[in-house]
Amino acid sequence: MSGKRPKAVQLELAFAAGSRGEAPRAATEGTEPHAAARATERPAGEGLMEEVCRRENLTEALKRVQKNKGSPGIDGMTVGQLPGYLREHWPAIRERLLSGTYRPQPVRRAEIPKPGGGVRQLGIPTVLDRLIQQAVMQVLQRRWDPTFSEHSYGFRPKRSAHEAVASAQQHIAAGWRWVVDLDLEKFFDRVNHDRLMAKVAERETDKRLLKLIRAYLNAGVMENGLVSATTEGTPQGGPLSPLLSNLVLDELDHELTRRGLRFVRYADDCNIYVASERSGERVKANITHYIERVLRLKVNEAKSAVARPWGRKFLGFSFTAQREPRRRLAPQTIRRLKSEVRRRTRRTRGVSVEQMVADLNRYLTGWIGYFGYCETPSVLEDLDSWVRRRLRCVVWKQWKRGRRRFRGLTEHGVGRQLAARTAGSSHGPWRVSRSPALSYAFPNAYWASLGLPTLAPSAVLNQPNRRVRTRTPGGVGGVAP
């Protein structure tokens, strides 16, 4: 027999035996607080920290941390090293959690570029702290999520950005054709710790859990070898931060509902839909006052506005101005796509076109998985054409000289007369990339055979090796790009 244990058994061995009852599950429907209370009944004598430390909950948390992968924290421990560490040290860690003496380590500062420019500062916890945060989040989410507003879509189970966009589209179709677009300035960095902990204490009474959450908020940030204290904000990068942010903004959701406003919120992106510009200005002023005076957050006036929905973006999408609005790509989304494709296909990368296509495949597959939700296929078809033209341009640049270009065109089936005329062209690569010779040498089917995904579903080629020939003065022509 092999000495290896099944993966599921290895995960179980990482945790000390405890209560083996099933973790309570939140109700899937209803938003009444008493519904959440019924769904989270615990065995007699078991506190919330015991529920966090239950074997089933921790096994689920470990699987999630391993699936998410991520970079090491300040201690350098990787996700792959975590199970082995737990087998040896978990009993002591569990004891500290249950006694309320566990102290998380500071987070590691990391910066990632924002799509619209600038950088977003992340706080990367150690993998052990990520595991504990994930375990806490799972328990609290089951208890809190049923009480959150139905108009909140961010960081919630069985809810998505697509549903938020569809909800906004419904409000516009119903006649609310002005939007109050509110942008919270550095929201995750400005959350007031005392107000946040007061909101948590309103829902939970286990002092060990409250002490642990406060410790995570105050753990500090390590940057350039120095640890600085954190007195406000919830570090982006930890599993617990999204749930805490929803708790903070749940107060805003209920205030908007109390005022009878139609709104959609995804994390800190909040759009309120009204019938006129005048009412929009009034709502913007009143809600801004509420956010800054009551929630103690800051509204970014430069990025907030009262406007037509088709003049703003929401989660990367915008809408057409028709009576029945359709989802379309926001102009900023198109610019970011083209900028990323240019970056991945620059000539100075020193890689082959096949490698570029493989890289693009990974990026574009994810892109179309999200932005394929738009309802303007003609825009996707234009982007498809632009990506293929960009690749033809790259090939033309890589061939460099006239003789190499002539040989390359003839090797791809272009007639000698047309190949000679194209190779000797004085036009730049971008213009030549749309020529009949390049279109014939590298048709749509050629890129499909390399694995380049299509952005427009209607443009899928059933025969990837097929070439469409048209008569030209040079002998053979090409296909449309």
Tab-separated table of C-alpha atoms in Angstrom:
chain	number	residue	atom	x	y	z
A	1	MET	CA	0.000	0.000	0.000
A	2	SER	CA	1.096	3.525	-0.683
A	3	GLY	CA	2.020	5.680	2.282
A	4	LYS	CA	0.192	8.678	0.835
A	5	ARG	CA	-3.107	9.728	2.372
A	6	PRO	CA	-6.018	11.109	0.326
A	7	LYS	CA	-6.020	14.907	0.087
A	8	ALA	CA	-9.235	15.257	2.107
A	9	VAL	CA	-7.712	13.276	4.990
A	10	GLN	CA	-4.590	15.427	4.941
A	11	LEU	CA	-6.734	18.539	5.344
A	12	GLU	CA	-8.571	17.035	8.299
A	13	LEU	CA	-5.343	16.072	10.049
A	14	ALA	CA	-4.327	19.724	10.150
A	15	PHE	CA	-6.935	20.516	12.806
A	16	ALA	CA	-7.590	19.229	16.281
A	17	ALA	CA	-10.788	17.310	16.841
A	18	GLY	CA	-13.650	19.419	18.051
A	19	SER	CA	-17.364	19.550	17.567
A	20	ARG	CA	-18.240	17.537	14.469
A	21	GLY	CA	-21.726	18.895	13.914
A	22	GLU	CA	-22.443	20.505	10.593
A	23	ALA	CA	-21.668	24.231	10.316
A	24	PRO	CA	-24.957	26.182	10.296
A	25	ARG	CA	-26.014	27.556	6.977
A	26	ALA	CA	-27.614	30.927	6.339
A	27	ALA	CA	-31.086	31.116	4.885
A	28	THR	CA	-31.004	31.686	1.156
A	29	GLU	CA	-33.960	34.021	1.142
A	30	GLY	CA	-35.444	36.701	3.347
A	31	THR	CA	-33.827	39.673	4.978
A	32	GLU	CA	-35.442	39.687	8.413
A	33	PRO	CA	-32.961	39.564	11.320
A	34	HIS	CA	-34.918	36.792	13.067
A	35	ALA	CA	-34.506	34.645	9.934
A	36	ALA	CA	-30.740	34.972	10.280
A	37	ALA	CA	-30.955	34.086	13.984
A	38	ARG	CA	-32.869	30.899	13.257
A	39	ALA	CA	-30.331	29.932	10.570
A	40	THR	CA	-27.347	30.303	12.910
A	41	GLU	CA	-28.434	28.458	16.025
A	42	ARG	CA	-25.430	26.890	17.740
A	43	PRO	CA	-25.228	23.885	20.061
A	44	ALA	CA	-25.776	24.736	23.728
A	45	GLY	CA	-22.614	26.015	25.396
A	46	GLU	CA	-20.784	26.754	22.143
A	47	GLY	CA	-19.620	30.320	21.524
A	48	LEU	CA	-18.863	31.983	18.223
A	49	MET	CA	-15.123	31.328	18.447
A	50	GLU	CA	-15.801	27.639	18.946
A	51	GLU	CA	-17.830	27.736	15.749
A	52	VAL	CA	-14.943	29.462	13.959
A	53	CYS	CA	-12.540	26.746	15.145
A	54	ARG	CA	-14.734	23.801	14.220
A	55	ARG	CA	-13.043	21.256	11.985
A	56	GLU	CA	-15.537	21.553	9.113
A	57	ASN	CA	-15.307	25.344	9.014
A	58	LEU	CA	-11.509	25.353	9.095
A	59	THR	CA	-11.235	22.667	6.414
A	60	GLU	CA	-13.444	24.750	4.148
A	61	ALA	CA	-11.354	27.854	4.926
A	62	LEU	CA	-8.104	26.032	4.137
A	63	LYS	CA	-9.445	24.863	0.784
A	64	ARG	CA	-10.446	28.443	-0.067
A	65	VAL	CA	-7.041	29.867	0.900
A	66	GLN	CA	-5.279	27.212	-1.178
A	67	LYS	CA	-7.528	27.911	-4.151
A	68	ASN	CA	-6.924	31.665	-3.961
A	69	LYS	CA	-3.138	31.143	-3.673
A	70	GLY	CA	-1.613	34.605	-3.261
A	71	SER	CA	1.740	35.969	-2.149
A	72	PRO	CA	3.409	35.272	1.218
A	73	GLY	CA	3.076	37.738	4.080
A	74	ILE	CA	5.883	39.194	6.149
A	75	ASP	CA	6.934	35.747	7.460
A	76	GLY	CA	7.588	34.385	3.954
A	77	MET	CA	5.385	31.303	4.433
A	78	THR	CA	3.699	30.174	1.202
A	79	VAL	CA	0.246	28.651	0.785
A	80	GLY	CA	1.864	25.294	-0.016
A	81	GLN	CA	3.683	25.273	3.336
A	82	LEU	CA	0.568	26.040	5.367
A	83	PRO	CA	-0.876	22.490	5.824
A	84	GLY	CA	2.405	21.156	7.174
A	85	TYR	CA	2.703	24.095	9.581
A	86	LEU	CA	-0.844	23.512	10.833
A	87	ARG	CA	-0.229	19.832	11.570
A	88	GLU	CA	2.510	20.838	13.970
A	89	HIS	CA	1.237	24.076	15.469
A	90	TRP	CA	-2.558	24.120	15.173
A	91	PRO	CA	-3.375	22.895	18.745
A	92	ALA	CA	-1.448	25.831	20.235
A	93	ILE	CA	-2.969	28.308	17.749
A	94	ARG	CA	-6.473	27.009	18.521
A	95	GLU	CA	-5.863	27.391	22.232
A	96	ARG	CA	-4.829	31.020	21.764
A	97	LEU	CA	-7.900	31.720	19.626
A	98	LEU	CA	-10.275	30.212	22.188
A	99	SER	CA	-8.602	32.001	25.087
A	100	GLY	CA	-8.611	35.358	23.273
A	101	THR	CA	-4.810	35.743	23.326
A	102	TYR	CA	-4.059	35.253	19.602
A	103	ARG	CA	-2.209	38.195	18.008
A	104	PRO	CA	-2.077	38.537	14.216
A	105	GLN	CA	1.091	39.683	12.489
A	106	PRO	CA	1.336	42.983	10.553
A	107	VAL	CA	0.369	42.914	6.901
A	108	ARG	CA	2.855	43.367	4.085
A	109	ARG	CA	2.359	46.497	1.974
A	110	ALA	CA	1.951	45.899	-1.761
A	111	GLU	CA	0.914	48.215	-4.570
A	112	ILE	CA	-0.933	47.316	-7.762
A	113	PRO	CA	-1.792	49.732	-10.588
A	114	LYS	CA	-5.391	50.904	-10.882
A	115	PRO	CA	-7.079	50.570	-14.291
A	116	GLY	CA	-7.781	54.302	-14.367
A	117	GLY	CA	-4.297	55.324	-13.246
A	118	GLY	CA	-2.549	55.537	-9.898
A	119	VAL	CA	-1.933	52.639	-7.535
A	120	ARG	CA	-4.040	50.687	-5.079
A	121	GLN	CA	-2.368	49.850	-1.786
A	122	LEU	CA	-2.916	46.322	-0.538
A	123	GLY	CA	-2.175	44.775	2.820
A	124	ILE	CA	-1.102	41.129	2.410
A	125	PRO	CA	-1.617	39.105	5.627
A	126	THR	CA	0.408	36.018	6.399
A	127	VAL	CA	-1.132	32.797	5.096
A	128	LEU	CA	-1.984	31.747	8.662
A	129	ASP	CA	-3.833	34.991	9.261
A	130	ARG	CA	-5.572	34.578	5.904
A	131	LEU	CA	-6.791	31.173	7.049
A	132	ILE	CA	-8.131	32.531	10.338
A	133	GLN	CA	-9.739	35.540	8.651
A	134	GLN	CA	-11.369	33.233	6.107
A	135	ALA	CA	-12.735	31.017	8.898
A	136	VAL	CA	-14.137	34.047	10.737
A	137	MET	CA	-15.586	35.461	7.529
A	138	GLN	CA	-17.417	32.222	6.701
A	139	VAL	CA	-19.148	32.137	10.072
A	140	LEU	CA	-20.056	35.824	10.120
A	141	GLN	CA	-21.186	35.860	6.493
A	142	ARG	CA	-23.681	33.077	7.174
A	143	ARG	CA	-25.067	35.157	10.026
A	144	TRP	CA	-24.966	38.636	8.476
A	145	ASP	CA	-25.611	38.211	4.788
A	146	PRO	CA	-29.381	37.535	5.064
A	147	THR	CA	-29.779	40.893	6.822
A	148	PHE	CA	-28.002	42.931	4.114
A	149	SER	CA	-29.907	44.984	1.545
A	150	GLU	CA	-31.174	43.323	-1.616
A	151	HIS	CA	-29.649	46.256	-3.541
A	152	SER	CA	-26.099	45.365	-2.439
A	153	TYR	CA	-24.199	43.022	-4.776
A	154	GLY	CA	-20.489	43.214	-3.959
A	155	PHE	CA	-18.623	40.438	-2.086
A	156	ARG	CA	-21.777	38.456	-1.399
A	157	PRO	CA	-22.507	34.769	-2.112
A	158	LYS	CA	-24.648	34.043	-5.157
A	159	ARG	CA	-24.458	37.693	-6.266
A	160	SER	CA	-22.326	39.202	-9.015
A	161	ALA	CA	-21.344	42.383	-10.797
A	162	HIS	CA	-23.464	41.295	-13.769
A	163	GLU	CA	-26.544	41.239	-11.544
A	164	ALA	CA	-25.721	44.744	-10.318
A	165	VAL	CA	-25.421	46.016	-13.904
A	166	ALA	CA	-28.701	44.326	-14.858
A	167	SER	CA	-30.433	45.931	-11.864
A	168	ALA	CA	-29.171	49.372	-12.919
A	169	GLN	CA	-30.439	48.686	-16.436
A	170	GLN	CA	-33.893	47.888	-15.046
A	171	HIS	CA	-34.048	51.186	-13.164
A	172	ILE	CA	-33.182	53.112	-16.344
A	173	ALA	CA	-35.755	51.179	-18.387
A	174	ALA	CA	-38.379	52.014	-15.740
A	175	GLY	CA	-37.917	55.730	-16.446
A	176	TRP	CA	-35.315	56.785	-13.877
A	177	ARG	CA	-32.991	58.258	-16.484
A	178	TRP	CA	-30.695	60.348	-14.297
A	179	VAL	CA	-28.024	58.857	-12.077
A	180	VAL	CA	-26.316	60.132	-8.942
A	181	ASP	CA	-22.909	58.496	-9.254
A	182	LEU	CA	-21.193	58.579	-5.841
A	183	ASP	CA	-17.503	57.795	-5.464
A	184	LEU	CA	-16.159	57.222	-1.946
A	185	GLU	CA	-12.631	58.553	-1.659
A	186	LYS	CA	-10.156	55.911	-0.416
A	187	PHE	CA	-13.011	54.045	1.236
A	188	PHE	CA	-11.016	51.056	2.512
A	189	ASP	CA	-8.395	53.407	3.975
A	190	ARG	CA	-10.886	55.654	5.800
A	191	VAL	CA	-13.167	53.252	7.680
A	192	ASN	CA	-13.429	54.416	11.286
A	193	HIS	CA	-12.410	51.554	13.586
A	194	ASP	CA	-14.571	52.605	16.535
A	195	ARG	CA	-17.748	52.905	14.439
A	196	LEU	CA	-16.992	49.616	12.710
A	197	MET	CA	-16.443	47.745	15.981
A	198	ALA	CA	-19.632	49.269	17.384
A	199	LYS	CA	-21.540	47.858	14.396
A	200	VAL	CA	-19.946	44.428	14.930
A	201	ALA	CA	-20.768	44.538	18.660
A	202	GLU	CA	-24.416	45.252	17.827
A	203	ARG	CA	-24.565	41.865	16.097
A	204	GLU	CA	-22.132	39.702	18.070
A	205	THR	CA	-21.396	39.372	21.788
A	206	ASP	CA	-18.458	36.952	21.866
A	207	LYS	CA	-15.722	39.154	23.305
A	208	ARG	CA	-12.977	36.896	21.989
A	209	LEU	CA	-14.209	37.436	18.438
A	210	LEU	CA	-14.536	41.196	18.931
A	211	LYS	CA	-11.003	41.296	20.327
A	212	LEU	CA	-9.688	39.286	17.359
A	213	ILE	CA	-11.324	41.553	14.772
A	214	ARG	CA	-9.982	44.645	16.548
A	215	ALA	CA	-6.523	43.045	16.564
A	216	TYR	CA	-6.691	42.523	12.793
A	217	LEU	CA	-7.686	46.150	12.276
A	218	ASN	CA	-4.803	47.372	14.442
A	219	ALA	CA	-2.176	44.818	13.333
A	220	GLY	CA	-0.148	47.455	11.495
A	221	VAL	CA	1.579	47.551	8.126
A	222	MET	CA	5.181	46.577	7.348
A	223	GLU	CA	6.817	48.640	4.618
A	224	ASN	CA	10.556	48.759	3.907
A	225	GLY	CA	11.215	46.752	7.053
A	226	LEU	CA	9.347	49.156	9.344
A	227	VAL	CA	5.970	48.526	10.990
A	228	SER	CA	3.557	51.455	11.183
A	229	ALA	CA	0.379	51.467	13.250
A	230	THR	CA	-3.060	51.537	11.611
A	231	THR	CA	-5.687	53.720	13.267
A	232	GLU	CA	-8.323	53.612	10.515
A	233	GLY	CA	-9.224	51.598	7.436
A	234	THR	CA	-9.588	47.904	6.623
A	235	PRO	CA	-6.546	46.621	4.671
A	236	GLN	CA	-7.454	45.406	1.185
A	237	GLY	CA	-6.034	41.948	0.667
A	238	GLY	CA	-7.491	40.054	3.617
A	239	PRO	CA	-10.582	37.809	3.344
A	240	LEU	CA	-12.361	39.615	6.184
A	241	SER	CA	-12.147	43.171	4.777
A	242	PRO	CA	-14.902	42.842	2.122
A	243	LEU	CA	-17.424	41.593	4.691
A	244	LEU	CA	-16.530	44.404	7.107
A	245	SER	CA	-16.884	46.954	4.304
A	246	ASN	CA	-20.369	45.636	3.546
A	247	LEU	CA	-21.242	45.988	7.219
A	248	VAL	CA	-20.123	49.631	7.190
A	249	LEU	CA	-22.079	50.471	4.026
A	250	ASP	CA	-25.153	48.461	5.073
A	251	GLU	CA	-26.083	51.519	7.105
A	252	LEU	CA	-26.018	53.576	3.897
A	253	ASP	CA	-28.155	50.977	2.102
A	254	HIS	CA	-30.867	51.094	4.732
A	255	GLU	CA	-30.823	54.902	4.775
A	256	LEU	CA	-31.327	55.009	0.995
A	257	THR	CA	-34.146	52.466	1.301
A	258	ARG	CA	-35.765	54.476	4.098
A	259	ARG	CA	-35.787	57.518	1.806
A	260	GLY	CA	-37.466	55.533	-0.953
A	261	LEU	CA	-34.580	55.868	-3.428
A	262	ARG	CA	-33.775	53.413	-6.207
A	263	PHE	CA	-30.119	52.444	-6.067
A	264	VAL	CA	-27.542	49.773	-6.817
A	265	ARG	CA	-24.380	49.310	-4.780
A	266	TYR	CA	-21.373	47.118	-5.511
A	267	ALA	CA	-18.751	47.523	-2.764
A	268	ASP	CA	-18.011	51.267	-2.656
A	269	ASP	CA	-19.578	51.972	-6.095
A	270	CYS	CA	-23.069	53.358	-5.489
A	271	ASN	CA	-25.468	54.596	-8.187
A	272	ILE	CA	-28.798	56.220	-7.278
A	273	TYR	CA	-31.388	56.568	-10.058
A	274	VAL	CA	-33.787	59.531	-10.120
A	275	ALA	CA	-36.249	61.126	-12.541
A	276	SER	CA	-34.668	64.549	-13.102
A	277	GLU	CA	-31.414	66.449	-12.823
A	278	ARG	CA	-32.867	68.741	-10.162
A	279	SER	CA	-33.866	65.867	-7.886
A	280	GLY	CA	-30.466	64.294	-8.545
A	281	GLU	CA	-28.627	67.375	-7.301
A	282	ARG	CA	-30.803	67.440	-4.183
A	283	VAL	CA	-30.228	63.744	-3.477
A	284	LYS	CA	-26.488	64.090	-4.070
A	285	ALA	CA	-26.189	66.946	-1.575
A	286	ASN	CA	-28.270	65.201	1.104
A	287	ILE	CA	-26.580	61.815	0.794
A	288	THR	CA	-23.110	63.379	0.699
A	289	HIS	CA	-23.927	65.159	3.964
A	290	TYR	CA	-25.100	61.858	5.484
A	291	ILE	CA	-22.008	59.933	4.369
A	292	GLU	CA	-19.553	62.526	5.673
A	293	ARG	CA	-21.324	63.448	8.922
A	294	VAL	CA	-22.816	60.116	9.995
A	295	LEU	CA	-20.608	57.464	8.388
A	296	ARG	CA	-17.466	59.635	8.652
A	297	LEU	CA	-16.396	58.789	5.129
A	298	LYS	CA	-15.345	61.128	2.337
A	299	VAL	CA	-17.137	61.593	-0.996
A	300	ASN	CA	-14.803	62.348	-3.906
A	301	GLU	CA	-16.502	65.359	-5.488
A	302	ALA	CA	-14.225	65.273	-8.528
A	303	LYS	CA	-15.386	61.765	-9.479
A	304	SER	CA	-19.011	62.030	-8.308
A	305	ALA	CA	-21.660	63.545	-10.539
A	306	VAL	CA	-25.319	63.841	-11.493
A	307	ALA	CA	-25.565	62.827	-15.138
A	308	ARG	CA	-27.282	60.679	-17.705
A	309	PRO	CA	-26.489	56.974	-17.216
A	310	TRP	CA	-25.109	56.682	-20.750
A	311	GLY	CA	-22.574	59.369	-19.879
A	312	ARG	CA	-21.201	57.436	-16.884
A	313	LYS	CA	-19.700	54.008	-16.316
A	314	PHE	CA	-20.696	51.405	-13.757
A	315	LEU	CA	-18.464	48.379	-13.155
A	316	GLY	CA	-16.907	48.815	-16.604
A	317	PHE	CA	-20.239	49.065	-18.441
A	318	SER	CA	-22.422	51.889	-19.655
A	319	PHE	CA	-25.823	52.009	-21.357
A	320	THR	CA	-27.347	53.206	-24.600
A	321	ALA	CA	-29.757	56.144	-24.587
A	322	GLN	CA	-32.655	54.197	-26.103
A	323	ARG	CA	-36.039	53.838	-24.414
A	324	GLU	CA	-35.066	50.222	-23.749
A	325	PRO	CA	-31.396	50.703	-22.799
A	326	ARG	CA	-28.818	48.134	-23.760
A	327	ARG	CA	-25.606	47.334	-21.943
A	328	ARG	CA	-22.507	48.566	-23.728
A	329	LEU	CA	-18.814	48.825	-22.992
A	330	ALA	CA	-17.754	52.040	-21.303
A	331	PRO	CA	-15.201	54.044	-23.354
A	332	GLN	CA	-12.666	53.615	-20.547
A	333	THR	CA	-13.052	49.835	-20.817
A	334	ILE	CA	-12.242	49.884	-24.532
A	335	ARG	CA	-9.207	52.105	-23.965
A	336	ARG	CA	-7.892	49.801	-21.237
A	337	LEU	CA	-8.337	46.744	-23.453
A	338	LYS	CA	-6.408	48.318	-26.319
A	339	SER	CA	-3.690	49.529	-23.979
A	340	GLU	CA	-3.255	46.035	-22.528
A	341	VAL	CA	-3.206	44.400	-25.978
A	342	ARG	CA	-0.561	46.905	-27.140
A	343	ARG	CA	1.526	46.119	-24.063
A	344	ARG	CA	1.343	42.374	-24.654
A	345	THR	CA	2.113	42.668	-28.383
A	346	ARG	CA	4.920	45.210	-28.360
A	347	ARG	CA	7.779	44.301	-30.669
A	348	THR	CA	10.442	44.821	-28.001
A	349	ARG	CA	9.166	41.841	-25.973
A	350	GLY	CA	11.423	39.558	-28.012
A	351	VAL	CA	8.936	36.691	-28.275
A	352	SER	CA	7.334	34.986	-31.254
A	353	VAL	CA	3.859	35.777	-32.494
A	354	GLU	CA	2.725	32.343	-31.315
A	355	GLN	CA	3.843	33.195	-27.766
A	356	MET	CA	2.077	36.552	-27.992
A	357	VAL	CA	-1.146	34.819	-29.023
A	358	ALA	CA	-0.845	32.366	-26.121
A	359	ASP	CA	-0.429	35.312	-23.727
A	360	LEU	CA	-3.373	37.132	-25.307
A	361	ASN	CA	-5.454	33.985	-25.050
A	362	ARG	CA	-5.205	33.981	-21.258
A	363	TYR	CA	-6.025	37.668	-20.981
A	364	LEU	CA	-8.820	37.841	-23.562
A	365	THR	CA	-10.540	34.704	-22.271
A	366	GLY	CA	-10.952	36.331	-18.872
A	367	TRP	CA	-11.905	39.651	-20.443
A	368	ILE	CA	-14.676	38.200	-22.579
A	369	GLY	CA	-15.906	36.150	-19.620
A	370	TYR	CA	-16.805	39.412	-17.910
A	371	PHE	CA	-17.346	42.015	-20.639
A	372	GLY	CA	-19.067	39.592	-22.991
A	373	TYR	CA	-22.148	40.511	-20.947
A	374	CYS	CA	-22.539	43.650	-23.071
A	375	GLU	CA	-25.370	43.826	-25.630
A	376	THR	CA	-23.513	45.555	-28.469
A	377	PRO	CA	-21.909	42.755	-30.526
A	378	SER	CA	-20.826	45.154	-33.283
A	379	VAL	CA	-18.387	46.768	-30.835
A	380	LEU	CA	-16.937	43.353	-29.986
A	381	GLU	CA	-16.587	42.557	-33.682
A	382	ASP	CA	-14.692	45.825	-34.218
A	383	LEU	CA	-12.382	44.953	-31.313
A	384	ASP	CA	-11.869	41.480	-32.783
A	385	SER	CA	-10.814	43.077	-36.055
A	386	TRP	CA	-8.525	45.529	-34.261
A	387	VAL	CA	-6.742	42.752	-32.294
A	388	ARG	CA	-6.082	40.715	-35.449
A	389	ARG	CA	-4.857	43.802	-37.298
A	390	ARG	CA	-2.534	44.534	-34.395
A	391	LEU	CA	-1.056	41.030	-34.695
A	392	ARG	CA	-0.566	41.373	-38.448
A	393	CYS	CA	1.206	44.646	-37.786
A	394	VAL	CA	3.507	42.868	-35.318
A	395	VAL	CA	4.384	40.217	-37.921
A	396	TRP	CA	5.159	42.899	-40.486
A	397	LYS	CA	7.457	44.696	-38.046
A	398	GLN	CA	9.253	41.475	-37.114
A	399	TRP	CA	9.977	40.688	-40.747
A	400	LYS	CA	11.722	44.090	-41.007
A	401	ARG	CA	13.272	43.985	-44.529
A	402	GLY	CA	11.746	43.755	-47.967
A	403	ARG	CA	13.290	40.391	-48.887
A	404	ARG	CA	12.122	38.771	-45.656
A	405	ARG	CA	8.675	40.236	-46.141
A	406	PHE	CA	8.465	38.991	-49.724
A	407	ARG	CA	9.552	35.502	-48.683
A	408	GLY	CA	7.133	35.458	-45.748
A	409	LEU	CA	4.167	36.476	-47.889
A	410	THR	CA	4.878	33.888	-50.562
A	411	GLU	CA	5.338	31.191	-47.915
A	412	HIS	CA	1.830	31.991	-46.714
A	413	GLY	CA	0.330	31.576	-50.168
A	414	VAL	CA	0.340	35.146	-51.540
A	415	GLY	CA	1.071	35.507	-55.266
A	416	ARG	CA	4.554	36.739	-56.149
A	417	GLN	CA	3.313	39.888	-57.894
A	418	LEU	CA	1.155	40.994	-54.963
A	419	ALA	CA	3.848	39.953	-52.484
A	420	ALA	CA	6.503	42.033	-54.285
A	421	ARG	CA	4.236	45.069	-54.465
A	422	THR	CA	3.331	44.799	-50.765
A	423	ALA	CA	6.916	44.120	-49.602
A	424	GLY	CA	8.106	47.236	-51.424
A	425	SER	CA	5.328	49.466	-50.075
A	426	SER	CA	6.395	52.751	-48.501
A	427	HIS	CA	3.398	52.759	-46.167
A	428	GLY	CA	3.799	52.173	-42.453
A	429	PRO	CA	3.122	48.822	-40.733
A	430	TRP	CA	-0.332	49.827	-39.433
A	431	ARG	CA	-1.603	50.677	-42.913
A	432	VAL	CA	-0.003	47.633	-44.520
A	433	SER	CA	-1.573	45.397	-41.861
A	434	ARG	CA	-4.926	45.984	-43.540
A	435	SER	CA	-3.676	45.230	-47.057
A	436	PRO	CA	-5.083	42.345	-49.140
A	437	ALA	CA	-1.762	40.503	-48.947
A	438	LEU	CA	-1.563	40.505	-45.141
A	439	SER	CA	-5.265	39.674	-44.845
A	440	TYR	CA	-4.802	36.672	-47.108
A	441	ALA	CA	-1.548	35.503	-45.535
A	442	PHE	CA	-2.997	35.726	-42.013
A	443	PRO	CA	-6.782	35.287	-42.242
A	444	ASN	CA	-9.103	35.049	-39.269
A	445	ALA	CA	-8.868	31.253	-39.407
A	446	TYR	CA	-5.078	31.407	-38.997
A	447	TRP	CA	-5.352	33.249	-35.680
A	448	ALA	CA	-8.132	30.922	-34.545
A	449	SER	CA	-5.848	27.947	-35.255
A	450	LEU	CA	-3.248	29.489	-32.907
A	451	GLY	CA	-5.861	29.709	-30.158
A	452	LEU	CA	-6.735	33.410	-30.338
A	453	PRO	CA	-10.207	33.709	-28.761
A	454	THR	CA	-12.931	35.658	-30.501
A	455	LEU	CA	-14.586	38.473	-28.588
A	456	ALA	CA	-17.807	38.392	-30.626
A	457	PRO	CA	-19.633	35.027	-30.426
A	458	SER	CA	-21.077	35.515	-33.925
A	459	ALA	CA	-17.541	35.661	-35.343
A	460	VAL	CA	-16.595	32.107	-34.326
A	461	LEU	CA	-15.224	30.211	-37.319
A	462	ASN	CA	-16.547	26.700	-37.799
A	463	GLN	CA	-13.621	25.801	-40.062
A	464	PRO	CA	-10.432	27.177	-38.489
A	465	ASN	CA	-8.186	26.219	-41.446
A	466	ARG	CA	-10.430	27.664	-44.114
A	467	ARG	CA	-9.176	30.535	-46.305
A	468	VAL	CA	-11.471	32.773	-48.277
A	469	ARG	CA	-10.000	33.792	-51.668
A	470	THR	CA	-11.067	36.730	-53.787
A	471	ARG	CA	-9.718	37.741	-57.187
A	472	THR	CA	-7.375	40.716	-57.226
A	473	PRO	CA	-5.030	42.210	-59.836
A	474	GLY	CA	-2.120	40.539	-57.985
A	475	GLY	CA	-3.449	37.021	-58.401
A	476	VAL	CA	-4.949	36.399	-54.962
A	477	GLY	CA	-6.567	38.657	-52.485
A	478	GLY	CA	-7.537	38.337	-48.877
A	479	VAL	CA	-10.266	38.236	-46.337
A	480	ALA	CA	-11.549	41.115	-44.316
A	481	PRO	CA	-9.517	41.593	-41.139
